[in-house]
């Protein structure tokens, strides 16, 4: 899959969209051999890979570097990259330079976190030839205003705001929407009202697809288990056990063996 049009086809065919985050080359090569449809080079890489406490720290340089590493795996998966914090607030030239850098690095669409009233930036990108994925509900780049990573749209007024913003993003030309941490009835209503696909994370079942941070679904951090994450593997244990096997073999002198050495 190489274009956002394929996401729409999946919605129309009632097939679920499967998206995961991917930040590096070797993981992209493996994911290229799976059934996922779409690799998200998410700005969550600032937390997962670089150890920052929020996505506010993801820079354009980081996003470009990781996008290029993923793209060099040359998979058939659609690559969506995040526009970093404030990209659409630094003026048109900065937004265009950022979009240019990410698309040239290998992204096929860009994801942008917006608030109501900022849809014109989506229209501007789309009119410039950049396919856009919107992101509503819990928008982590706004964490300092939201006062934490909390479910959004619980109050009637916020519910209506998110619903209207979603409709406005579709009108502005967005090709798909990520719905993060919103009540399931809101996600259902948005999915029903929009003709573009919705991809949920903490948004329940009635959406057109799901996205998870890869390290969360692999169970790489047993300390981090929010309600919406299912750990499909015990990655942390697998990594520790593998390294345990290696260190023990080195300590005992059983690695390398004669066959693993040059005679
Ligand atoms: O950056 C990211 O990983 C994301 C997903 C959580 C949707 O935006």
mmCIF file of C-alpha atoms and ligand atoms in Angstrom:
data_model
loop_
_atom_site.group_PDB
_atom_site.id
_atom_site.type_symbol
_atom_site.label_atom_id
_atom_site.label_comp_id
_atom_site.label_asym_id
_atom_site.label_seq_id
_atom_site.Cartn_x
_atom_site.Cartn_y
_atom_site.Cartn_z
ATOM 1 C CA UNK A 1 0.000 0.000 0.000
ATOM 2 C CA UNK A 2 1.498 3.273 -1.045
ATOM 3 C CA UNK A 3 -1.152 5.966 -0.953
ATOM 4 C CA UNK A 4 -3.780 7.428 1.352
ATOM 5 C CA UNK A 5 -6.384 6.437 -1.245
ATOM 6 C CA UNK A 6 -5.820 2.842 -0.120
ATOM 7 C CA UNK A 7 -6.972 3.781 3.400
ATOM 8 C CA UNK A 8 -10.284 4.980 1.971
ATOM 9 C CA UNK A 9 -10.600 1.757 -0.052
ATOM 10 C CA UNK A 10 -10.171 -0.239 3.162
ATOM 11 C CA UNK A 11 -12.957 1.775 4.837
ATOM 12 C CA UNK A 12 -15.250 1.374 1.838
ATOM 13 C CA UNK A 13 -14.561 -2.380 1.749
ATOM 14 C CA UNK A 14 -15.214 -2.580 5.498
ATOM 15 C CA UNK A 15 -11.690 -3.929 6.087
ATOM 16 C CA UNK A 16 -9.987 -2.661 9.240
ATOM 17 C CA UNK A 17 -6.908 -0.458 8.873
ATOM 18 C CA UNK A 18 -3.936 -1.772 10.868
ATOM 19 C CA UNK A 19 -1.382 0.903 11.742
ATOM 20 C CA UNK A 20 1.626 0.732 14.082
ATOM 21 C CA UNK A 21 4.400 3.140 14.892
ATOM 22 C CA UNK A 22 7.811 2.478 13.375
ATOM 23 C CA UNK A 23 10.889 4.567 13.990
ATOM 24 C CA UNK A 24 13.827 2.665 12.508
ATOM 25 C CA UNK A 25 15.094 0.658 9.566
ATOM 26 C CA UNK A 26 15.347 -2.883 10.938
ATOM 27 C CA UNK A 27 11.890 -2.750 12.473
ATOM 28 C CA UNK A 28 10.496 -1.429 9.175
ATOM 29 C CA UNK A 29 12.043 -4.364 7.337
ATOM 30 C CA UNK A 30 10.272 -6.799 9.681
ATOM 31 C CA UNK A 31 6.962 -4.910 9.630
ATOM 32 C CA UNK A 32 7.179 -4.929 5.840
ATOM 33 C CA UNK A 33 6.647 -8.694 6.034
ATOM 34 C CA UNK A 34 3.499 -8.445 8.187
ATOM 35 C CA UNK A 35 -0.154 -7.644 7.552
ATOM 36 C CA UNK A 36 -0.006 -4.067 8.882
ATOM 37 C CA UNK A 37 -1.164 -1.507 6.322
ATOM 38 C CA UNK A 38 0.575 1.547 7.516
ATOM 39 C CA UNK A 39 3.742 2.611 9.391
ATOM 40 C CA UNK A 40 3.455 5.740 11.508
ATOM 41 C CA UNK A 41 6.703 7.565 12.174
ATOM 42 C CA UNK A 42 5.076 9.166 15.191
ATOM 43 C CA UNK A 43 6.520 12.001 17.222
ATOM 44 C CA UNK A 44 6.137 9.565 20.144
ATOM 45 C CA UNK A 45 9.673 8.608 19.080
ATOM 46 C CA UNK A 46 10.867 11.546 21.184
ATOM 47 C CA UNK A 47 9.636 9.618 24.239
ATOM 48 C CA UNK A 48 10.144 5.985 23.178
ATOM 49 C CA UNK A 49 13.510 6.346 21.442
ATOM 50 C CA UNK A 50 14.969 9.555 22.844
ATOM 51 C CA UNK A 51 13.679 9.429 26.423
ATOM 52 C CA UNK A 52 11.946 12.830 26.576
ATOM 53 C CA UNK A 53 8.849 13.233 28.743
ATOM 54 C CA UNK A 54 6.563 14.458 25.941
ATOM 55 C CA UNK A 55 6.271 14.702 22.159
ATOM 56 C CA UNK A 56 6.914 18.442 22.363
ATOM 57 C CA UNK A 57 10.623 17.572 22.075
ATOM 58 C CA UNK A 58 10.422 15.900 18.669
ATOM 59 C CA UNK A 59 12.259 18.149 16.231
ATOM 60 C CA UNK A 60 11.970 18.278 12.457
ATOM 61 C CA UNK A 61 15.511 16.896 12.253
ATOM 62 C CA UNK A 62 14.537 13.873 14.388
ATOM 63 C CA UNK A 63 11.356 13.256 12.387
ATOM 64 C CA UNK A 64 13.222 13.496 9.080
ATOM 65 C CA UNK A 65 16.056 11.208 10.182
ATOM 66 C CA UNK A 66 13.684 8.491 11.441
ATOM 67 C CA UNK A 67 11.369 8.805 8.415
ATOM 68 C CA UNK A 68 14.316 8.315 6.064
ATOM 69 C CA UNK A 69 15.512 5.263 8.030
ATOM 70 C CA UNK A 70 12.038 3.698 7.788
ATOM 71 C CA UNK A 71 11.676 4.581 4.089
ATOM 72 C CA UNK A 72 15.016 2.951 3.218
ATOM 73 C CA UNK A 73 13.445 -0.407 4.135
ATOM 74 C CA UNK A 74 11.447 0.020 0.887
ATOM 75 C CA UNK A 75 8.376 -1.792 2.183
ATOM 76 C CA UNK A 76 5.006 -1.712 0.435
ATOM 77 C CA UNK A 77 3.476 -0.057 3.516
ATOM 78 C CA UNK A 78 2.115 3.467 3.578
ATOM 79 C CA UNK A 79 4.445 5.724 5.583
ATOM 80 C CA UNK A 80 2.792 8.519 7.567
ATOM 81 C CA UNK A 81 5.049 10.920 9.488
ATOM 82 C CA UNK A 82 4.153 13.400 12.190
ATOM 83 C CA UNK A 83 4.643 17.108 11.708
ATOM 84 C CA UNK A 84 6.492 18.191 14.858
ATOM 85 C CA UNK A 85 5.217 20.514 17.600
ATOM 86 C CA UNK A 86 4.411 24.055 16.358
ATOM 87 C CA UNK A 87 5.129 23.215 12.696
ATOM 88 C CA UNK A 88 1.879 24.917 11.619
ATOM 89 C CA UNK A 89 2.408 27.861 13.982
ATOM 90 C CA UNK A 90 5.791 29.022 12.701
ATOM 91 C CA UNK A 91 4.483 30.485 9.471
ATOM 92 C CA UNK A 92 3.769 29.129 6.018
ATOM 93 C CA UNK A 93 7.404 28.903 5.007
ATOM 94 C CA UNK A 94 8.334 26.748 7.985
ATOM 95 C CA UNK A 95 5.310 24.487 7.399
ATOM 96 C CA UNK A 96 6.215 24.083 3.735
ATOM 97 C CA UNK A 97 9.889 23.421 4.531
ATOM 98 C CA UNK A 98 8.871 20.838 7.139
ATOM 99 C CA UNK A 99 6.445 19.124 4.745
ATOM 100 C CA UNK A 100 9.056 19.205 1.993
ATOM 101 C CA UNK A 101 11.715 17.616 4.231
ATOM 102 C CA UNK A 102 9.420 14.845 5.505
ATOM 103 C CA UNK A 103 7.958 13.990 2.089
ATOM 104 C CA UNK A 104 11.432 13.933 0.516
ATOM 105 C CA UNK A 105 12.597 11.695 3.390
ATOM 106 C CA UNK A 106 9.989 9.162 2.263
ATOM 107 C CA UNK A 107 6.673 9.966 3.979
ATOM 108 C CA UNK A 108 3.596 9.531 1.785
ATOM 109 C CA UNK A 109 1.317 11.494 4.107
ATOM 110 C CA UNK A 110 1.772 13.773 7.107
ATOM 111 C CA UNK A 111 -0.153 13.690 10.367
ATOM 112 C CA UNK A 112 -0.932 16.975 12.086
ATOM 113 C CA UNK A 113 -2.400 17.709 15.521
ATOM 114 C CA UNK A 114 -4.768 20.658 15.308
ATOM 115 C CA UNK A 115 -7.333 22.476 17.406
ATOM 116 C CA UNK A 116 -10.687 23.847 16.163
ATOM 117 C CA UNK A 117 -10.077 26.847 13.910
ATOM 118 C CA UNK A 118 -6.744 25.570 12.563
ATOM 119 C CA UNK A 119 -8.202 23.580 9.646
ATOM 120 C CA UNK A 120 -6.857 26.108 7.132
ATOM 121 C CA UNK A 121 -3.385 24.589 7.571
ATOM 122 C CA UNK A 122 -4.720 21.219 6.502
ATOM 123 C CA UNK A 123 -6.273 22.820 3.411
ATOM 124 C CA UNK A 124 -2.966 24.587 2.685
ATOM 125 C CA UNK A 125 -0.994 21.347 2.877
ATOM 126 C CA UNK A 126 -3.531 19.439 0.783
ATOM 127 C CA UNK A 127 -3.597 22.177 -1.863
ATOM 128 C CA UNK A 128 0.198 21.905 -1.963
ATOM 129 C CA UNK A 129 0.070 18.188 -2.794
ATOM 130 C CA UNK A 130 0.631 16.828 0.703
ATOM 131 C CA UNK A 131 -1.854 14.175 1.855
ATOM 132 C CA UNK A 132 -2.869 14.872 5.447
ATOM 133 C CA UNK A 133 -4.000 12.683 8.325
ATOM 134 C CA UNK A 134 -5.702 14.691 11.084
ATOM 135 C CA UNK A 135 -5.390 13.882 14.794
ATOM 136 C CA UNK A 136 -8.139 14.819 17.274
ATOM 137 C CA UNK A 137 -9.176 14.026 20.835
ATOM 138 C CA UNK A 138 -6.121 13.691 23.017
ATOM 139 C CA UNK A 139 -3.488 15.547 21.029
ATOM 140 C CA UNK A 140 -0.252 14.859 22.944
ATOM 141 C CA UNK A 141 1.506 17.979 21.604
ATOM 142 C CA UNK A 142 -1.021 19.985 23.676
ATOM 143 C CA UNK A 143 -0.308 18.021 26.867
ATOM 144 C CA UNK A 144 0.814 21.126 28.740
ATOM 145 C CA UNK A 145 -2.584 22.700 28.139
ATOM 146 C CA UNK A 146 -4.602 19.537 28.663
ATOM 147 C CA UNK A 147 -2.971 18.976 32.052
ATOM 148 C CA UNK A 148 -1.985 15.392 31.313
ATOM 149 C CA UNK A 149 -2.846 12.438 29.118
ATOM 150 C CA UNK A 150 -6.605 12.345 29.756
ATOM 151 C CA UNK A 151 -9.629 11.126 27.831
ATOM 152 C CA UNK A 152 -11.079 14.053 25.841
ATOM 153 C CA UNK A 153 -14.716 14.778 24.885
ATOM 154 C CA UNK A 154 -16.395 13.521 28.043
ATOM 155 C CA UNK A 155 -18.297 16.783 28.672
ATOM 156 C CA UNK A 156 -21.149 17.475 26.212
ATOM 157 C CA UNK A 157 -19.532 20.719 25.047
ATOM 158 C CA UNK A 158 -16.131 19.068 24.390
ATOM 159 C CA UNK A 159 -17.873 16.153 22.658
ATOM 160 C CA UNK A 160 -19.550 18.540 20.204
ATOM 161 C CA UNK A 161 -16.299 20.475 19.679
ATOM 162 C CA UNK A 162 -14.370 17.334 18.714
ATOM 163 C CA UNK A 163 -17.211 16.148 16.463
ATOM 164 C CA UNK A 164 -17.340 19.491 14.626
ATOM 165 C CA UNK A 165 -13.552 19.700 14.368
ATOM 166 C CA UNK A 166 -13.487 16.227 12.793
ATOM 167 C CA UNK A 167 -16.098 17.244 10.204
ATOM 168 C CA UNK A 168 -14.179 20.443 9.491
ATOM 169 C CA UNK A 169 -10.947 18.505 8.981
ATOM 170 C CA UNK A 170 -12.660 16.302 6.422
ATOM 171 C CA UNK A 171 -13.985 19.409 4.664
ATOM 172 C CA UNK A 172 -10.456 20.848 4.695
ATOM 173 C CA UNK A 173 -9.247 17.828 2.744
ATOM 174 C CA UNK A 174 -7.855 15.425 5.372
ATOM 175 C CA UNK A 175 -7.557 11.866 4.044
ATOM 176 C CA UNK A 176 -7.996 10.126 7.401
ATOM 177 C CA UNK A 177 -8.280 10.969 11.097
ATOM 178 C CA UNK A 178 -6.570 9.537 14.159
ATOM 179 C CA UNK A 179 -8.952 9.594 17.128
ATOM 180 C CA UNK A 180 -7.007 9.371 20.375
ATOM 181 C CA UNK A 181 -8.517 8.698 23.800
ATOM 182 C CA UNK A 182 -12.128 9.700 23.220
ATOM 183 C CA UNK A 183 -15.273 7.983 24.522
ATOM 184 C CA UNK A 184 -16.384 5.157 22.217
ATOM 185 C CA UNK A 185 -19.796 6.763 21.406
ATOM 186 C CA UNK A 186 -17.997 9.872 20.120
ATOM 187 C CA UNK A 187 -15.618 7.778 17.984
ATOM 188 C CA UNK A 188 -18.603 5.845 16.625
ATOM 189 C CA UNK A 189 -20.452 9.035 15.710
ATOM 190 C CA UNK A 190 -17.402 10.557 13.988
ATOM 191 C CA UNK A 191 -16.749 7.315 12.073
ATOM 192 C CA UNK A 192 -20.380 7.219 10.947
ATOM 193 C CA UNK A 193 -20.510 10.905 9.946
ATOM 194 C CA UNK A 194 -17.249 11.017 7.995
ATOM 195 C CA UNK A 195 -16.555 9.450 4.630
ATOM 196 C CA UNK A 196 -12.800 9.411 5.355
ATOM 197 C CA UNK A 197 -11.439 6.616 7.571
ATOM 198 C CA UNK A 198 -10.938 6.960 11.313
ATOM 199 C CA UNK A 199 -8.053 5.222 13.061
ATOM 200 C CA UNK A 200 -8.482 4.853 16.793
ATOM 201 C CA UNK A 201 -6.185 4.602 19.780
ATOM 202 C CA UNK A 202 -8.164 4.438 22.976
ATOM 203 C CA UNK A 203 -11.297 5.125 20.900
ATOM 204 C CA UNK A 204 -13.061 1.762 21.120
ATOM 205 C CA UNK A 205 -14.092 -0.711 18.440
ATOM 206 C CA UNK A 206 -16.367 1.260 16.119
ATOM 207 C CA UNK A 207 -13.647 2.959 14.117
ATOM 208 C CA UNK A 208 -12.197 2.072 10.716
ATOM 209 C CA UNK A 209 -8.840 0.957 12.080
ATOM 210 C CA UNK A 210 -6.508 0.871 15.044
ATOM 211 C CA UNK A 211 -3.083 2.268 15.784
ATOM 212 C CA UNK A 212 -0.743 1.393 18.634
ATOM 213 C CA UNK A 213 2.799 2.321 19.563
ATOM 214 C CA UNK A 214 4.774 -0.778 18.564
ATOM 215 C CA UNK A 215 6.740 -0.969 21.820
ATOM 216 C CA UNK A 216 3.452 -0.876 23.770
ATOM 217 C CA UNK A 217 1.907 -3.756 21.842
ATOM 218 C CA UNK A 218 5.143 -5.739 22.163
ATOM 219 C CA UNK A 219 5.125 -5.269 25.945
ATOM 220 C CA UNK A 220 8.585 -3.672 25.965
ATOM 221 C CA UNK A 221 7.804 -1.735 29.158
ATOM 222 C CA UNK A 222 5.889 -3.703 31.769
ATOM 223 C CA UNK A 223 5.572 -0.542 33.896
ATOM 224 C CA UNK A 224 3.533 1.202 31.162
ATOM 225 C CA UNK A 225 0.093 -0.307 30.654
ATOM 226 C CA UNK A 226 -2.670 2.221 30.016
ATOM 227 C CA UNK A 227 -6.205 0.824 29.645
ATOM 228 C CA UNK A 228 -6.258 1.073 25.832
ATOM 229 C CA UNK A 229 -3.037 -0.904 25.324
ATOM 230 C CA UNK A 230 -3.032 -4.658 24.881
ATOM 231 C CA UNK A 231 0.376 -6.292 25.191
ATOM 232 C CA UNK A 232 0.507 -8.948 22.459
ATOM 233 C CA UNK A 233 3.958 -10.145 23.546
ATOM 234 C CA UNK A 234 6.263 -10.088 26.530
ATOM 235 C CA UNK A 235 8.940 -8.085 24.770
ATOM 236 C CA UNK A 236 10.709 -6.866 27.896
ATOM 237 C CA UNK A 237 11.077 -10.447 29.173
ATOM 238 C CA UNK A 238 12.143 -11.735 25.731
ATOM 239 C CA UNK A 239 14.872 -9.080 25.471
ATOM 240 C CA UNK A 240 16.135 -9.665 29.007
ATOM 241 C CA UNK A 241 16.116 -13.458 28.516
ATOM 242 C CA UNK A 242 17.971 -13.171 25.192
ATOM 243 C CA UNK A 243 20.638 -10.904 26.683
ATOM 244 C CA UNK A 244 20.782 -13.219 29.697
ATOM 245 C CA UNK A 245 21.558 -16.140 27.352
ATOM 246 C CA UNK A 246 24.291 -14.116 25.649
ATOM 247 C CA UNK A 247 25.995 -12.832 28.807
ATOM 248 C CA UNK A 248 25.912 -16.293 30.380
ATOM 249 C CA UNK A 249 27.449 -17.905 27.278
ATOM 250 C CA UNK A 250 30.192 -15.254 27.135
ATOM 251 C CA UNK A 251 30.893 -15.664 30.860
ATOM 252 C CA UNK A 252 31.103 -19.475 30.558
ATOM 253 C CA UNK A 253 33.208 -19.298 27.411
ATOM 254 C CA UNK A 254 30.616 -21.287 25.412
ATOM 255 C CA UNK A 255 30.235 -18.395 22.980
ATOM 256 C CA UNK A 256 31.743 -18.244 20.443
ATOM 257 C CA UNK A 257 32.007 -21.963 19.673
ATOM 258 C CA UNK A 258 34.578 -23.460 17.306
ATOM 259 C CA UNK A 259 31.980 -23.260 14.469
ATOM 260 C CA UNK A 260 31.448 -19.589 15.187
ATOM 261 C CA UNK A 261 35.181 -18.869 14.992
ATOM 262 C CA UNK A 262 37.649 -18.609 12.075
ATOM 263 C CA UNK A 263 40.204 -21.425 12.207
HETATM 264 O O1 LIG B 1 3.112 9.756 17.782
HETATM 265 C C1 LIG B 1 2.392 8.753 17.861
HETATM 266 O O2 LIG B 1 2.848 7.637 18.135
HETATM 267 C C2 LIG B 1 0.962 8.930 17.620
HETATM 268 C C3 LIG B 1 0.080 7.744 17.832
HETATM 269 C C4 LIG B 1 -0.068 7.461 19.278
HETATM 270 C C5 LIG B 1 -1.232 7.904 17.162
HETATM 271 O O3 LIG B 1 0.538 9.982 17.268
#
